[in-house]
Coordinates of C-alpha atoms in Angstrom, one line a residue:
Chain A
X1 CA 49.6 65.1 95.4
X2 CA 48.2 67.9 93.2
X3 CA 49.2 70.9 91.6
X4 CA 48.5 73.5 95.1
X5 CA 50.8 70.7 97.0
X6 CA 53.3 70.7 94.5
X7 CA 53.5 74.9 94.8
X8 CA 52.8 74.8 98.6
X9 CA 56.3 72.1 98.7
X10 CA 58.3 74.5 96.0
X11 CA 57.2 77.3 98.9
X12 CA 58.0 75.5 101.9
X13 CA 61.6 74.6 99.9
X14 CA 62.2 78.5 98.9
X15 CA 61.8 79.5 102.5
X16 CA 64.0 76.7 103.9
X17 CA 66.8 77.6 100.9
X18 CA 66.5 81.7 101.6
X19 CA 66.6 81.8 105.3
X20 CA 69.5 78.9 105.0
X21 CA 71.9 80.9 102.2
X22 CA 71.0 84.3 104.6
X23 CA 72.5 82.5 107.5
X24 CA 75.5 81.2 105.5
X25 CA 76.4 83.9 103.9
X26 CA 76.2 85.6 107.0
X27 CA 77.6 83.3 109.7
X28 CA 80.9 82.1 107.2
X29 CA 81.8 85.4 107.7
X30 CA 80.6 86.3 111.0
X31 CA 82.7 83.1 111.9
X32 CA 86.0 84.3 110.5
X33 CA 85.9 87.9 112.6
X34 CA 85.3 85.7 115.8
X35 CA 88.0 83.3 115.0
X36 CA 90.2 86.3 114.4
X37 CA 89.2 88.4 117.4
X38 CA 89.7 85.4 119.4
X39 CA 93.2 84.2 118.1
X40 CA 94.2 88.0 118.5
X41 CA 94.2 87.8 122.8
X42 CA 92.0 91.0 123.3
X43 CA 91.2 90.4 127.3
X44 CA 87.7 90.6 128.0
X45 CA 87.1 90.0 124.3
X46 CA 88.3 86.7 123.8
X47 CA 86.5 85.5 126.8
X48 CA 83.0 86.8 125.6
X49 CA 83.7 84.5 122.2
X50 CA 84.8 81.8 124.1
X51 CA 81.4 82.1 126.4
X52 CA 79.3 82.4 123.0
X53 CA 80.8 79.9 121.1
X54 CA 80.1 77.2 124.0
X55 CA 76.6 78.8 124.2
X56 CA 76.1 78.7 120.7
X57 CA 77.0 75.0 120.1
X58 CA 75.7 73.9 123.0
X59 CA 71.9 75.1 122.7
X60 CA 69.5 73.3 120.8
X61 CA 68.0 75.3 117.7
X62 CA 65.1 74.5 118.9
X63 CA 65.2 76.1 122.1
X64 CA 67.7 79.0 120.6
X65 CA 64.7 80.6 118.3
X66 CA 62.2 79.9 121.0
X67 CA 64.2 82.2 123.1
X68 CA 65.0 84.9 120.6
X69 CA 61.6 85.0 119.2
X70 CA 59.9 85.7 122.5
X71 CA 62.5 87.3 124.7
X72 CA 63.0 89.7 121.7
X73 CA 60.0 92.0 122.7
X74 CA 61.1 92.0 126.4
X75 CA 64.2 93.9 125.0
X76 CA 62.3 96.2 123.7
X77 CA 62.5 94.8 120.0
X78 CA 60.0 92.7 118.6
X79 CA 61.2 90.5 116.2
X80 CA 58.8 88.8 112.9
X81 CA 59.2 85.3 113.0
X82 CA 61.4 85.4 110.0
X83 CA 64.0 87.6 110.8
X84 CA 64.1 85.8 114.5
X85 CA 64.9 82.6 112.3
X86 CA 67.5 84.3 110.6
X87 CA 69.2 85.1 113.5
X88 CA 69.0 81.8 115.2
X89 CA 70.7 80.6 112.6
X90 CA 73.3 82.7 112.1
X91 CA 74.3 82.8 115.8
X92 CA 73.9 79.0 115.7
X93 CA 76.4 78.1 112.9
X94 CA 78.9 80.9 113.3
X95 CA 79.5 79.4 116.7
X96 CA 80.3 76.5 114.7
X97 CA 82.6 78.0 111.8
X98 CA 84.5 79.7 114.4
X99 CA 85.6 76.9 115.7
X100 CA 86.7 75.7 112.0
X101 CA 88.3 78.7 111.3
X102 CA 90.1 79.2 114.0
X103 CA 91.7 75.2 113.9
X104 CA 93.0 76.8 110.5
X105 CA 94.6 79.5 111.7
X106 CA 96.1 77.9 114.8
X107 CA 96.8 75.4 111.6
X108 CA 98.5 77.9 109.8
X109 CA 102.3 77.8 108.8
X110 CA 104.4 80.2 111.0
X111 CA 107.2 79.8 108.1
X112 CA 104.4 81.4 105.2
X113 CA 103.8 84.4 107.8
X114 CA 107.4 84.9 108.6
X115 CA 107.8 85.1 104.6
X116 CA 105.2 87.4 104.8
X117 CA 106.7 89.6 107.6
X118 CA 110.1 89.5 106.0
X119 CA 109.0 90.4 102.5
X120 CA 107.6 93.6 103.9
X121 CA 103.8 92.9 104.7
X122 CA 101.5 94.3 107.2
X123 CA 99.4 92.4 109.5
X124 CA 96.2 93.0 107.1
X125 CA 98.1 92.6 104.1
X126 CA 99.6 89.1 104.6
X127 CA 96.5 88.1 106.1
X128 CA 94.4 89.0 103.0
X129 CA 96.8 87.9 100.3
X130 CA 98.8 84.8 101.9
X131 CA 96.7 83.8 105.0
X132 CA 92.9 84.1 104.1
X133 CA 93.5 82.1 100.6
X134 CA 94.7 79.7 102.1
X135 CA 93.0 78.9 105.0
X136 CA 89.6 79.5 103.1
X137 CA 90.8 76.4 101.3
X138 CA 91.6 74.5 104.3
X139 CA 88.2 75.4 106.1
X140 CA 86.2 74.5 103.2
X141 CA 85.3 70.7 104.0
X142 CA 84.1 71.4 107.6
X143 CA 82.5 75.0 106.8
X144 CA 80.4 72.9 104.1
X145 CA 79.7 70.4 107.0
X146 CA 78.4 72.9 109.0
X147 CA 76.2 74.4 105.9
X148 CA 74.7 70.8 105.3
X149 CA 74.0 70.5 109.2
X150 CA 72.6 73.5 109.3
X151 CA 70.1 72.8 106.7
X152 CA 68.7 69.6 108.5
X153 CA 69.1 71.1 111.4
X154 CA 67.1 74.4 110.1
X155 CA 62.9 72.7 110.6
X156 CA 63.5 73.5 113.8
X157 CA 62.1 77.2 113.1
X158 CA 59.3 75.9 112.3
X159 CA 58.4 76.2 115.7
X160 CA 57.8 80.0 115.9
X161 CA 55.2 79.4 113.0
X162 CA 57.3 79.3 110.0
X163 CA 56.3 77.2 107.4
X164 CA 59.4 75.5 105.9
X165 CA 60.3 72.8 103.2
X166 CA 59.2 70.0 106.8
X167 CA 56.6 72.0 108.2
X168 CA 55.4 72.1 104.4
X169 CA 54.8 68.1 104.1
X170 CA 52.5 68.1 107.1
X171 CA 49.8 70.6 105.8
X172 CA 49.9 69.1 102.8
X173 CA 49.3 65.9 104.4
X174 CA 46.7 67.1 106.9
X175 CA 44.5 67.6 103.6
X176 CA 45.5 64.5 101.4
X177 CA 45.8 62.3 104.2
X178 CA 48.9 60.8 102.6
X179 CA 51.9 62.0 104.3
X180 CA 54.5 59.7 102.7
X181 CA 54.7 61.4 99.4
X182 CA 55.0 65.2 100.5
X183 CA 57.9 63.4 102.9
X184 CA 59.3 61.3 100.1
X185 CA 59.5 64.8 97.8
X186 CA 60.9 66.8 100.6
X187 CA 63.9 64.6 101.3
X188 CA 64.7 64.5 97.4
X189 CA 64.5 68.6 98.1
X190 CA 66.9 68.4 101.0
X191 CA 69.2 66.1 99.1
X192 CA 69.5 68.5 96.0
X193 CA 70.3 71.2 98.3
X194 CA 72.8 69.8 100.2
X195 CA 74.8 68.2 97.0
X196 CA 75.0 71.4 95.0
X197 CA 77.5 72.2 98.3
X198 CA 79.3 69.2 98.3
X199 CA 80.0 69.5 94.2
X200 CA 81.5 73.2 94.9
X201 CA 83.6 71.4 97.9
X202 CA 84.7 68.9 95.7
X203 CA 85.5 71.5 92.8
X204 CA 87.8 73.7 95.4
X205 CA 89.6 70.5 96.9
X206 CA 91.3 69.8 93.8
X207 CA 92.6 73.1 94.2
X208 CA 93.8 72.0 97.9
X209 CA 95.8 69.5 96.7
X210 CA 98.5 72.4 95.7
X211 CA 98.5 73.7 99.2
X212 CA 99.9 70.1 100.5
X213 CA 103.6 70.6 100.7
Chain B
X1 CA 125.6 108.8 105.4
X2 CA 127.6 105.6 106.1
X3 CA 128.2 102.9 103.7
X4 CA 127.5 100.2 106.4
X5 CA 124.0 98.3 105.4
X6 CA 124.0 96.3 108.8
X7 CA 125.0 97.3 112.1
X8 CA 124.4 95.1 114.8
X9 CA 125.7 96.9 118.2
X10 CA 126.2 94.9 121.6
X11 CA 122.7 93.1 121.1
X12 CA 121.7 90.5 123.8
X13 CA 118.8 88.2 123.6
X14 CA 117.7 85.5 126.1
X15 CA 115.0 82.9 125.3
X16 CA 113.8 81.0 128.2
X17 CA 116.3 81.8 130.7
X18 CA 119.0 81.0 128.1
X19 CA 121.1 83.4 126.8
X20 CA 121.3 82.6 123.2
X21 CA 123.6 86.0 122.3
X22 CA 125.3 88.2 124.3
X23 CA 126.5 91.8 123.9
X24 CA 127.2 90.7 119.8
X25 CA 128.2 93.6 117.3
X26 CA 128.4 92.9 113.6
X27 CA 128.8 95.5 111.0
X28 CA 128.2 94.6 106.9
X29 CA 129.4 97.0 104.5
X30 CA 127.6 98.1 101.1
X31 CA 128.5 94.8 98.4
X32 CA 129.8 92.6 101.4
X33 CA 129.6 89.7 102.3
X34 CA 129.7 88.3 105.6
X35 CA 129.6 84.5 106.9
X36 CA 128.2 83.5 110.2
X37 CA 129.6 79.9 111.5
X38 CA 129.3 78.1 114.5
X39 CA 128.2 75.6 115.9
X40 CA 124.2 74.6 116.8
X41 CA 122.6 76.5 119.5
X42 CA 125.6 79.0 118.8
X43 CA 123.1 81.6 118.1
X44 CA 123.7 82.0 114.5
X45 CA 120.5 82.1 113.3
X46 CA 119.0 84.1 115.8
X47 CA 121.4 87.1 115.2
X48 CA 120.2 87.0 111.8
X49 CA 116.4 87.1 112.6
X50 CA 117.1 90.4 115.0
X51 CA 118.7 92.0 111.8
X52 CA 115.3 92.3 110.3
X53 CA 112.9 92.2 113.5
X54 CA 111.8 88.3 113.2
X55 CA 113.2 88.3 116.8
X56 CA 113.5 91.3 119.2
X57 CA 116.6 91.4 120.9
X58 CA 116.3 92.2 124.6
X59 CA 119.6 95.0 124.8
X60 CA 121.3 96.5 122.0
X61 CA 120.5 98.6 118.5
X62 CA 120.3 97.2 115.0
X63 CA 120.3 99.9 112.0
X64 CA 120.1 98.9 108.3
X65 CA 121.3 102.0 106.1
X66 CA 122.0 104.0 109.0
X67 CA 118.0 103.8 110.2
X68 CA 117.2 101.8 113.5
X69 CA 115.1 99.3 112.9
X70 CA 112.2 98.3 115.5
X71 CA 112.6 100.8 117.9
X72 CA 111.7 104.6 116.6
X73 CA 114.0 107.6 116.4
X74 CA 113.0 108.7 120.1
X75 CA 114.9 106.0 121.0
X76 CA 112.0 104.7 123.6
X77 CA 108.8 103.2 121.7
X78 CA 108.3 100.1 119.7
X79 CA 107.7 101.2 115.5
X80 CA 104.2 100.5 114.5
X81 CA 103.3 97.4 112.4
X82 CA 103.4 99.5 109.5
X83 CA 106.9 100.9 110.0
X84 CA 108.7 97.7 111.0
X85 CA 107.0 96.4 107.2
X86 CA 108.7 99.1 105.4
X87 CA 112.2 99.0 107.0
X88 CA 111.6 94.9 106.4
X89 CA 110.6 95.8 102.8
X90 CA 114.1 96.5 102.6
X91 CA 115.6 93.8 103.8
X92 CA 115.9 90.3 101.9
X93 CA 115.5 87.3 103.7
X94 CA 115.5 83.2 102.3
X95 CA 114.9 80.6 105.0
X96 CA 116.3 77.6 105.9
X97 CA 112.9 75.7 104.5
X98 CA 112.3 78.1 101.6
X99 CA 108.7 79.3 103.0
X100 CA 107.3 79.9 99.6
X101 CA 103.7 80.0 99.4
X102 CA 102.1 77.7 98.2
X103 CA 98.6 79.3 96.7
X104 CA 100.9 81.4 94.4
X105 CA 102.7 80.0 91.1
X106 CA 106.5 80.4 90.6
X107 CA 106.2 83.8 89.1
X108 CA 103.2 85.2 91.6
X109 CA 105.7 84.4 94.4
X110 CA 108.4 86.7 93.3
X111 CA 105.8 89.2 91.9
X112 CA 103.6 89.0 95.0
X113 CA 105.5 91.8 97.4
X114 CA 106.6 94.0 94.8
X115 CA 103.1 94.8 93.7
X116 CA 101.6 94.9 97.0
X117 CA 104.0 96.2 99.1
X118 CA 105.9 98.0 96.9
X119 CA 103.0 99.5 94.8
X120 CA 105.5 98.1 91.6
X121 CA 102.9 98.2 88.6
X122 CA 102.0 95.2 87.5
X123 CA 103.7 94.6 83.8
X124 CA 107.2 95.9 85.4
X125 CA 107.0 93.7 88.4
X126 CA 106.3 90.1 85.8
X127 CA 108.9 91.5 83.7
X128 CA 111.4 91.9 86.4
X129 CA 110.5 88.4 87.9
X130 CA 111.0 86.9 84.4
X131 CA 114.4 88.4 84.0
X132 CA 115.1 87.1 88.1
X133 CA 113.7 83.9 87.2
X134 CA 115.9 83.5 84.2
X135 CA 118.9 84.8 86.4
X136 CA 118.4 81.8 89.0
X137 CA 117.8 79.5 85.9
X138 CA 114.6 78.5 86.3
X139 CA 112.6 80.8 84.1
X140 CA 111.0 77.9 82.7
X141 CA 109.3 77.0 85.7
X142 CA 107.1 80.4 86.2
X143 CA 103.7 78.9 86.3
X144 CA 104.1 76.2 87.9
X145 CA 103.1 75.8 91.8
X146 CA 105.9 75.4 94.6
X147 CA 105.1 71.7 95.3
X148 CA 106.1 70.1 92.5
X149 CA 109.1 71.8 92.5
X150 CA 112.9 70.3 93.9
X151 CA 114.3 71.7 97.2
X152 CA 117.1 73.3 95.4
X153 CA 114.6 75.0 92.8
X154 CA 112.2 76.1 95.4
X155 CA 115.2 78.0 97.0
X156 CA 116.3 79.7 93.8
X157 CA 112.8 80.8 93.5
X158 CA 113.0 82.0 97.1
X159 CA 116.5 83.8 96.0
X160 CA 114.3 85.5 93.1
X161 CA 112.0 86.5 95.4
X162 CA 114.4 88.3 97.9
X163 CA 116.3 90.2 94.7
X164 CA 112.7 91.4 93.2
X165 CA 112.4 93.6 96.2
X166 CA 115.6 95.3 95.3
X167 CA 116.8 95.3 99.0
X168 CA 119.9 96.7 100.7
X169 CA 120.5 93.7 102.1
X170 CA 119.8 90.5 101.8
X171 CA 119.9 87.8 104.8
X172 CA 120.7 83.8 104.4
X173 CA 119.6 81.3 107.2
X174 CA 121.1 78.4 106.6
X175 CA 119.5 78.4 102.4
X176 CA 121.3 74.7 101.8
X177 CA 120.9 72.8 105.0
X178 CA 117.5 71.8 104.0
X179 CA 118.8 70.4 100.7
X180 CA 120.0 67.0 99.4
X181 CA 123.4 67.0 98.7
X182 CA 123.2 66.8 95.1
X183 CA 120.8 70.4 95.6
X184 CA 123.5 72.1 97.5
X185 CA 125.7 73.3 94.6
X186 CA 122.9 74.9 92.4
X187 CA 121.6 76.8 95.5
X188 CA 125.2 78.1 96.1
X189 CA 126.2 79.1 92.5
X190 CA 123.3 81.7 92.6
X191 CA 124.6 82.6 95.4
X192 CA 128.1 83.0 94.7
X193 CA 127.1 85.2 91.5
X194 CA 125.2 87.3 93.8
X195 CA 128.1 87.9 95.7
X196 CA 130.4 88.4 92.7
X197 CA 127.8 91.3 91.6
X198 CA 128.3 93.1 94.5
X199 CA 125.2 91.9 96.3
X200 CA 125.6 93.0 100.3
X201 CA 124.9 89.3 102.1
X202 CA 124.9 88.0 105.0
X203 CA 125.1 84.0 105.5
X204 CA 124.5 82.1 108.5
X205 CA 125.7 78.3 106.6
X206 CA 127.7 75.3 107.2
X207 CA 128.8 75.3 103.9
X208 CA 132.7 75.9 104.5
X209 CA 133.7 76.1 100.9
X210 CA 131.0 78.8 100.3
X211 CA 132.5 80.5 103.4
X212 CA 135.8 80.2 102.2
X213 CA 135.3 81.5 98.6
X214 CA 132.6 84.1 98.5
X215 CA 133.0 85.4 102.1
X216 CA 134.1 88.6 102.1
X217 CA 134.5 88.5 106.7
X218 CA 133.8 85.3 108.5
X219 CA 131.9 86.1 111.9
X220 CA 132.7 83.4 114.7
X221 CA 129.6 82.7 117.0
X222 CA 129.9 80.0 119.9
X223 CA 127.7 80.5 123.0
X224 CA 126.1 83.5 121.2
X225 CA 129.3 85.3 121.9
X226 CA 131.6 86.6 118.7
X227 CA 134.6 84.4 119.2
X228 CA 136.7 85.1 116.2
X229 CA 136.2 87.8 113.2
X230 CA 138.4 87.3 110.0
X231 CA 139.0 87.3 106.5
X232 CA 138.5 84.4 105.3
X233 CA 142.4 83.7 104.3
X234 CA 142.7 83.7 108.0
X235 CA 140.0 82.2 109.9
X236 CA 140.9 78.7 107.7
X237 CA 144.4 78.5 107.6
X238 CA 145.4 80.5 111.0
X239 CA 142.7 81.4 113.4
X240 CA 143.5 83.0 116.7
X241 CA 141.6 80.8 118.9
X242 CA 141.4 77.1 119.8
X243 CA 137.5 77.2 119.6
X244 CA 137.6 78.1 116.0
X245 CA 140.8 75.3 114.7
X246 CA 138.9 72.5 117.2
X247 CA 135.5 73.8 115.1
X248 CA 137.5 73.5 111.7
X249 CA 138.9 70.1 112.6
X250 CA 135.6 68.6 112.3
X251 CA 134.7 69.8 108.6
X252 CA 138.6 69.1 107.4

């Protein structure tokens, strides 16, 4: 490989890592307010999460940003391939972090909330300072899970036109006629990205270990 | 303006189709303390969880310092979350299982509600926990996390906690039945002090001896009815009821 394949890989690796950490740092979130605003009973609320969550795991990513990308426009808002990646995403692993979420606060220690309740806190206040500290902690290993699936799961976008860290290796091969080493590289890309999340899970479980009681 | 902290008045609560207390009044004085006994299932700790809203009772009124708690002055609607927090801010509580948490150090636990709830700035609220924490003896213990503490330190730091909110009142479930025996006695020698001082207490226990020296009233609950209420010179050595001298027979 030569030196344009080498900046057309560190490209294709940028795009996969920026749309990735947008739909993290988006759906970990996201995640949490569904997991709370299901666990909190509203009617016709809860039933609407319930519907999108078994929607949202259930649909191939594939298919999902086929569908947002071109049924966008008929809603009367076209959508640039990027930001209609972004979403997929999103809507694809909050579905899933809901689901981790919410296993923690189901999880969660009626005797530490009545504490909570006793001492004098409101709803938002034990939640902030004694529930979401916790249960952060206690979500950690499967939210990570979820960010290292949805990183391999995330060539799928390439689909709509996007030219990500997979997509990447096949142009480069399609002119060098060698596609193993543009593979090869790729997968040591993948592999850096996913083990910078599982050091920072491994950091914060020894910080679990104090919550086991 | 009464000197009564706690007054429980004809307060029924059914879970489940049982009826776990029926028509129960209880009244605690400022610096008393009052024991709950009776058997399992009597009740017991249920009365204590309406005092401060854990459980809503189905009929009756609860007022701590002369102000209802749970339902509002109108006499009809429910208080808001935020209203039921600051009557509770009031109120001390330590559980049967200590329910400190666990994210927080010794100190942070006992700090935790003053700050936050009580807006207490921060360099009063360590200095008052330090003072608590040498109180319950176990200032030496402040950084360190609740699990690698004993069952009987865990509840003195869950006593500190209580005290740091400077309540009216504070409420015991059971605080030594989750202890090894050996635990017992430190748990209860704070507790005996804080009756000594004047604390106002109430203590749902099956610690007899605690009953019997630091009660100020024994309450009798059996079927979640008030069977017998007595000093304690006279609930031990002459209650009025069979219920109560066939319940004393099995701790003699």
């Amino acid at each position: 490989m030569d030196q344009a394949a080498f900046s057309a890989l560190l490209a294709g690796a940028w795009t996969t890592a920026w749309i990735s950490a947008i739909a993290i740092a988006v759906g970990v979130p996201l995640g949490l307010a569904l997991a709370l605003l299901r666990e909190a009973r509203v009617p016709v609320v809860g039933h609407l999460i319930v519907l999108y969550v078994s929607l949202g795991r259930a649909t191939p990513l594939v298919t999902l940003v086929l569908f947002i990308f071109l049924a966008a426009p008929l809603f009367g808002f076209p959508l640039d391939r990027y930001t209609a990646a972004v979403i997929t995403l999103i809507l694809n692993t909050a579905a899933f972090n809901a689901e981790v979420w919410r296993a923690a606060i189901r999880g969660f220690p009626r005797e530490q909330v009545e504490a909570a309740r006793a001492a004098g806190m409101t709803r938002p206040l034990y939640f902030r300072r004694i529930m979401l500290p916790q249960i952060w902690i206690t979500s950690l290993p499967g939210l990570v899970n979820e960010m290292t699936f949805l990183i391999k799961a995330s060539p799928a976008i390439a689909v709509i036109g996007i030219v990500d860290l997979t997509r990447v290796t096949n142009r480069i091969a399609a002119v060098t006629y060698e596609p193993l080493p543009p593979i090869i590289a790729a997968a040591v890309i993948y592999m850096v990205l996913i083990s910078a999340f599982v050091r920072l899970q491994r950091r914060l479980d020894e910080r679990a270990h104090r919550l086991t009681m | 303006m009464s000197t009564l902290v706690v007054e429980v008045r004809n307060v029924s609560k059914t879970f489940a189709g049982v009826e776990v207390l029926r028509d129960v009044s209880l009244s605690v004085a400022r610096g008393q303390t009052v024991s709950i006994l009776g058997p399992s299932g009597s009740g017991k700790s249920t009365l204590l969880r309406c005092i401060n809203w854990l459980e809503e009772p189905d009929r009756g009124e609860i007022s701590i310092a002369g102000q209802r708690i749970g339902i509002r002055p109108d006499g009809k609607t429910l208080m808001s979350d935020r209203e039921l927090a600051a009557m509770r801010a009031r109120i001390g509580m330590v559980f049967q299982s200590f329910n400190l948490w666990p994210h927080l150090s010794v100190l942070q636990n006992v700090t935790e509600a003053p700050i936050h709830v009580l807006g207490v700035p921060r360099d009063e609220a360590i200095e008052r926990a330090e003072r608590l924490l040498d109180k319950v003896g176990i200032a030496e213990k402040r950084d360190a996390y609740p699990y690698v503490l004993s069952g009987g330190q865990k509840q003195r730091v869950a006593i500190a906690r209580a005290l740091a909110m400077n309540p009216e009142v504070i409420l015991f479930d059971e605080p030594t039945s989750a202890l090894d025996p050996e635990l017992v006695g430190e748990v209860l020698t704070v507790m005996r002090a804080l009756a000594d001082e004047g604390m106002t207490m109430v203590v749902v226990t099956h610690e007899m001896a605690f009953a019997r020296e630091a009660a100020d009233e024994i309450v009798f609950l059996d079927q979640g009815r008030v069977v017998e209420r007595a000093d304690p010179e006279t609930f031990f050595n002459k209650p009025s009821t069979d219920r109560v001298r066939q319940f004393l027979q099995r701790y003699s």
